[in-house]
Amino acid sequence: MPSQRWRELAERLAARIESGEFPAGAKMPTTKELLADGESKPSVERAYRELVELGLVVRKPRVGTVVRSRVPVRVPLSRYGAVLRPGGDKGPWETAVAAVGLAGSVVPLTVERVPVPADVAVLLGLEPERLVVRRRRHALIDGDVVQLQEALYPAAVAAAAGLDEPGKAVGGVLAALIAGGLEPVSADEKVTARPPTKEEAAELGIGERVPVLCVERVLRDQEGRVLEVLRVVGAADRLELHYDNLTLAGGLP
């Protein structure tokens, strides 16, 4: 049966990927090559769609079908402390990726003033109609987008830190805030998981069956004022969030 043929082909190709025959970044056999092996074009197309949905391969224009890297990045809570002083050129993401020997980068996309979303207005203590500065960016590993980041700032905070203008915050946002006379002293993080939206899957280059981690970080100063609300969506098989050496106030019962 045709349906069985594509499934068997997908399983064989997946096994060759998992065995290391086709490592990350390697080009997979072309449709022409698989046709020469006796496969049908519909089976090849359906098999490769399945591998895309599973997050095993990506299809790149003018390149072909290549094996997707699934090397995870260990992102420790201590990534913040490593970049709290101005002067460095790497932010938390770039620092975490460099620690595992990979090339990380952050690419700014847009900086705009928008009405504050209702749920963020509560966190920032603002009226719903007030404008905030929204910065959108991609976090990359070796050129592949692995995180979608959206950060929102009260207008005064963004202006003081120079975050209301286009361009990359060299050394990261935390360093920019400190250089602007703002002192971030605490960060709350909430982590959830879900399937990606169609748009998120397209931006991340993953199949819609690859789960994503959603991280919301709320950054506060010494007086408890919220300086930033950051929302991150990333492929779950590329991220490991580590919360090590947490102090348990009062000890264990």
Coordinates of C-alpha atoms in Angstrom, one line a residue:
M1 CA 0.0 0.0 0.0
P2 CA 1.3 3.5 -0.8
S3 CA 0.7 4.8 2.7
Q4 CA 2.8 1.9 4.1
R5 CA 5.6 2.6 1.6
W6 CA 6.1 6.2 2.7
R7 CA 6.0 5.2 6.3
E8 CA 8.6 2.5 5.8
L9 CA 10.8 4.9 3.9
A10 CA 10.5 7.6 6.7
E11 CA 11.4 5.0 9.3
R12 CA 14.5 3.8 7.3
L13 CA 15.7 7.4 6.8
A14 CA 15.1 8.2 10.4
A15 CA 17.1 5.2 11.5
R16 CA 20.0 6.3 9.3
I17 CA 19.9 9.8 10.9
E18 CA 19.8 8.4 14.4
S19 CA 22.7 6.0 13.7
G20 CA 24.9 8.9 12.7
E21 CA 25.1 8.0 9.0
F22 CA 23.7 11.4 8.3
P23 CA 25.0 13.8 11.0
A24 CA 23.6 17.3 11.7
G25 CA 24.0 19.5 8.6
A26 CA 24.4 16.6 6.2
K27 CA 22.3 16.6 3.0
M28 CA 19.8 13.8 2.8
P29 CA 19.3 11.7 -0.4
T30 CA 17.6 13.7 -3.1
T31 CA 14.2 12.7 -4.6
K32 CA 16.0 11.7 -7.8
E33 CA 18.4 9.4 -5.8
L34 CA 15.5 7.8 -4.0
L35 CA 13.5 7.3 -7.2
A36 CA 16.5 5.5 -8.6
D37 CA 16.3 3.2 -5.6
G38 CA 12.7 2.2 -6.5
E39 CA 10.8 4.7 -4.4
S40 CA 7.8 6.7 -5.8
K41 CA 7.8 10.5 -5.8
P42 CA 4.6 10.7 -3.6
S43 CA 6.2 8.3 -1.1
V44 CA 9.4 10.4 -1.0
E45 CA 7.6 13.7 -0.5
R46 CA 5.3 12.3 2.2
A47 CA 8.3 10.6 4.0
Y48 CA 10.3 13.8 4.1
R49 CA 7.2 15.8 5.3
E50 CA 7.0 13.3 8.2
L51 CA 10.7 13.8 9.1
V52 CA 10.2 17.6 9.0
E53 CA 7.3 17.2 11.4
L54 CA 9.4 15.1 13.7
G55 CA 12.1 17.7 13.8
L56 CA 14.7 15.4 12.2
V57 CA 15.3 17.4 9.0
V58 CA 14.7 20.8 7.5
R59 CA 14.1 21.7 3.9
K60 CA 16.2 24.6 2.8
P61 CA 15.7 26.5 -0.5
R62 CA 18.5 26.0 -3.0
V63 CA 20.2 23.6 -0.6
G64 CA 17.9 20.6 -0.2
T65 CA 16.9 18.5 2.7
V66 CA 19.4 18.6 5.6
V67 CA 19.6 16.9 9.0
R68 CA 18.5 19.3 11.7
S69 CA 20.9 19.9 14.6
R70 CA 19.4 18.8 17.9
V71 CA 22.4 19.6 20.1
P72 CA 20.9 21.1 23.3
V73 CA 22.2 24.2 24.9
R74 CA 22.4 24.2 28.7
V75 CA 21.0 27.5 29.8
P76 CA 21.7 27.9 33.6
L77 CA 20.0 30.4 35.9
S78 CA 23.5 31.8 36.6
R79 CA 23.7 33.1 33.0
Y80 CA 22.4 36.4 34.4
G81 CA 25.2 36.9 36.9
A82 CA 27.8 36.3 34.3
V83 CA 26.8 39.5 32.3
L84 CA 25.7 41.9 34.9
R85 CA 28.6 44.4 34.5
P86 CA 28.8 46.6 31.4
G87 CA 31.9 46.1 29.2
G88 CA 31.4 42.7 27.8
D89 CA 30.2 42.0 24.3
K90 CA 28.1 38.9 25.0
G91 CA 24.6 38.7 26.5
P92 CA 23.1 35.8 28.5
W93 CA 22.2 33.8 25.4
E94 CA 25.6 34.2 23.7
T95 CA 27.4 33.4 26.9
A96 CA 25.3 30.2 27.4
V97 CA 25.9 29.0 23.9
A98 CA 29.6 29.8 24.0
A99 CA 29.9 27.6 27.1
V100 CA 29.0 24.5 25.1
G101 CA 31.3 25.4 22.2
L102 CA 28.8 26.7 19.7
A103 CA 28.4 30.0 18.0
G104 CA 25.4 31.9 19.4
S105 CA 24.1 35.2 18.2
V106 CA 21.1 37.5 18.7
V107 CA 19.6 39.2 15.7
P108 CA 17.3 42.3 16.3
L109 CA 14.2 42.3 14.2
T110 CA 12.0 45.2 15.3
V111 CA 11.8 48.0 17.9
E112 CA 8.4 49.7 18.1
R113 CA 6.1 51.5 20.5
V114 CA 2.8 49.6 21.0
P115 CA -0.1 49.7 23.4
V116 CA 0.7 47.6 26.4
P117 CA -1.0 44.1 26.3
A118 CA -3.5 43.8 29.2
D119 CA -1.6 41.0 31.0
V120 CA 1.7 42.9 30.8
A121 CA 0.0 46.1 31.9
V122 CA -0.8 44.4 35.2
L123 CA 2.9 43.4 35.7
L124 CA 4.1 46.9 34.8
G125 CA 1.5 48.7 36.7
L126 CA 0.4 50.7 33.7
E127 CA -3.0 51.7 32.2
P128 CA -4.0 49.5 29.3
E129 CA -3.8 52.3 26.8
R130 CA -0.2 53.3 27.7
L131 CA 2.6 52.8 25.1
V132 CA 5.5 50.5 25.8
V133 CA 8.6 49.7 23.8
R134 CA 8.6 46.2 22.3
R135 CA 11.8 44.6 21.0
R136 CA 11.6 41.4 18.9
R137 CA 14.7 39.4 18.1
H138 CA 15.9 35.9 17.1
A139 CA 18.4 33.9 19.1
L140 CA 20.5 31.7 16.8
I141 CA 22.9 28.8 17.0
D142 CA 25.3 28.4 14.1
G143 CA 22.9 30.5 12.0
D144 CA 19.8 28.5 12.9
V145 CA 16.9 30.3 14.7
V146 CA 16.3 28.4 18.0
Q147 CA 14.5 31.1 20.0
L148 CA 11.9 33.8 19.3
Q149 CA 12.2 36.6 21.8
E150 CA 9.8 39.4 22.6
A151 CA 10.7 42.0 25.3
L152 CA 8.5 44.8 26.6
Y153 CA 9.8 47.8 28.5
P154 CA 8.1 50.8 30.1
A155 CA 8.9 53.8 27.9
A156 CA 11.1 55.6 30.5
V157 CA 13.1 52.4 31.1
A158 CA 13.7 51.8 27.5
A159 CA 14.8 55.4 26.9
A160 CA 17.2 55.4 29.9
A161 CA 18.9 52.2 28.7
G162 CA 18.9 53.1 25.0
L163 CA 16.5 50.2 24.2
D164 CA 14.0 52.4 22.4
E165 CA 16.3 52.6 19.3
P166 CA 16.9 49.9 16.6
G167 CA 20.1 47.8 16.9
K168 CA 21.6 45.2 19.1
A169 CA 22.2 45.8 22.8
V170 CA 25.9 45.0 22.8
G171 CA 26.7 43.0 25.9
G172 CA 23.0 42.2 26.4
V173 CA 20.0 44.0 27.8
L174 CA 21.1 43.6 31.5
A175 CA 24.3 45.4 30.8
A176 CA 22.4 48.1 28.9
L177 CA 20.0 48.6 31.9
I178 CA 22.9 49.0 34.3
A179 CA 24.7 51.4 32.0
G180 CA 21.5 53.4 31.9
G181 CA 21.5 53.7 35.7
L182 CA 19.0 51.0 36.3
E183 CA 19.9 48.1 38.6
P184 CA 18.2 44.7 37.9
V185 CA 18.4 42.7 41.1
S186 CA 15.8 39.9 40.7
A187 CA 14.2 37.8 37.9
D188 CA 11.2 35.6 38.1
E189 CA 10.9 32.9 35.4
K190 CA 7.9 30.9 34.4
V191 CA 8.3 27.9 32.0
T192 CA 5.6 26.1 30.1
A193 CA 5.5 23.8 27.2
R194 CA 3.1 23.4 24.2
P195 CA 2.9 22.7 20.5
P196 CA 4.1 25.6 18.3
T197 CA 1.8 27.7 16.2
K198 CA 2.2 27.4 12.5
E199 CA 4.0 30.7 12.4
E200 CA 6.3 29.8 15.2
A201 CA 7.2 26.5 13.6
A202 CA 8.0 28.3 10.3
E203 CA 10.3 30.8 12.1
L204 CA 12.0 28.1 14.1
G205 CA 12.4 25.8 11.1
I206 CA 10.7 22.9 13.0
G207 CA 7.8 20.6 12.5
E208 CA 4.5 21.4 14.2
R209 CA 4.9 18.2 16.3
V210 CA 8.1 19.4 17.9
P211 CA 7.2 20.9 21.3
V212 CA 8.3 24.4 22.3
L213 CA 9.3 25.7 25.7
C214 CA 7.8 29.1 26.6
V215 CA 9.8 31.1 29.1
E216 CA 8.5 34.4 30.7
R217 CA 11.0 36.4 32.6
V218 CA 10.0 39.4 34.7
L219 CA 13.0 41.5 35.7
R220 CA 12.8 43.8 38.7
D221 CA 14.9 46.5 40.4
Q222 CA 15.6 46.9 44.1
E223 CA 12.3 48.7 44.7
G224 CA 10.3 45.9 43.0
R225 CA 9.7 48.0 39.8
V226 CA 9.4 45.8 36.7
L227 CA 12.1 46.8 34.2
E228 CA 11.4 44.2 31.5
V229 CA 8.9 41.4 30.6
L230 CA 10.7 39.0 28.3
R231 CA 8.8 36.1 26.5
V232 CA 10.8 33.4 24.8
V233 CA 9.6 30.6 22.6
G234 CA 12.2 27.9 21.7
A235 CA 12.4 24.4 20.3
A236 CA 12.3 22.1 23.4
D237 CA 14.9 19.7 22.0
R238 CA 17.5 22.5 21.7
L239 CA 17.1 24.0 25.2
E240 CA 17.9 22.7 28.7
L241 CA 17.0 25.1 31.5
H242 CA 19.0 24.5 34.6
Y243 CA 18.2 25.9 38.0
D244 CA 21.1 24.9 40.1
N245 CA 22.2 25.7 43.7
L246 CA 18.9 27.3 44.7
T247 CA 18.8 28.6 48.2
L248 CA 16.0 27.1 50.3
A249 CA 15.0 29.7 52.7
G250 CA 14.7 28.3 56.2
G251 CA 16.0 24.9 55.2
L252 CA 14.0 21.7 54.6
P253 CA 11.2 20.6 57.0

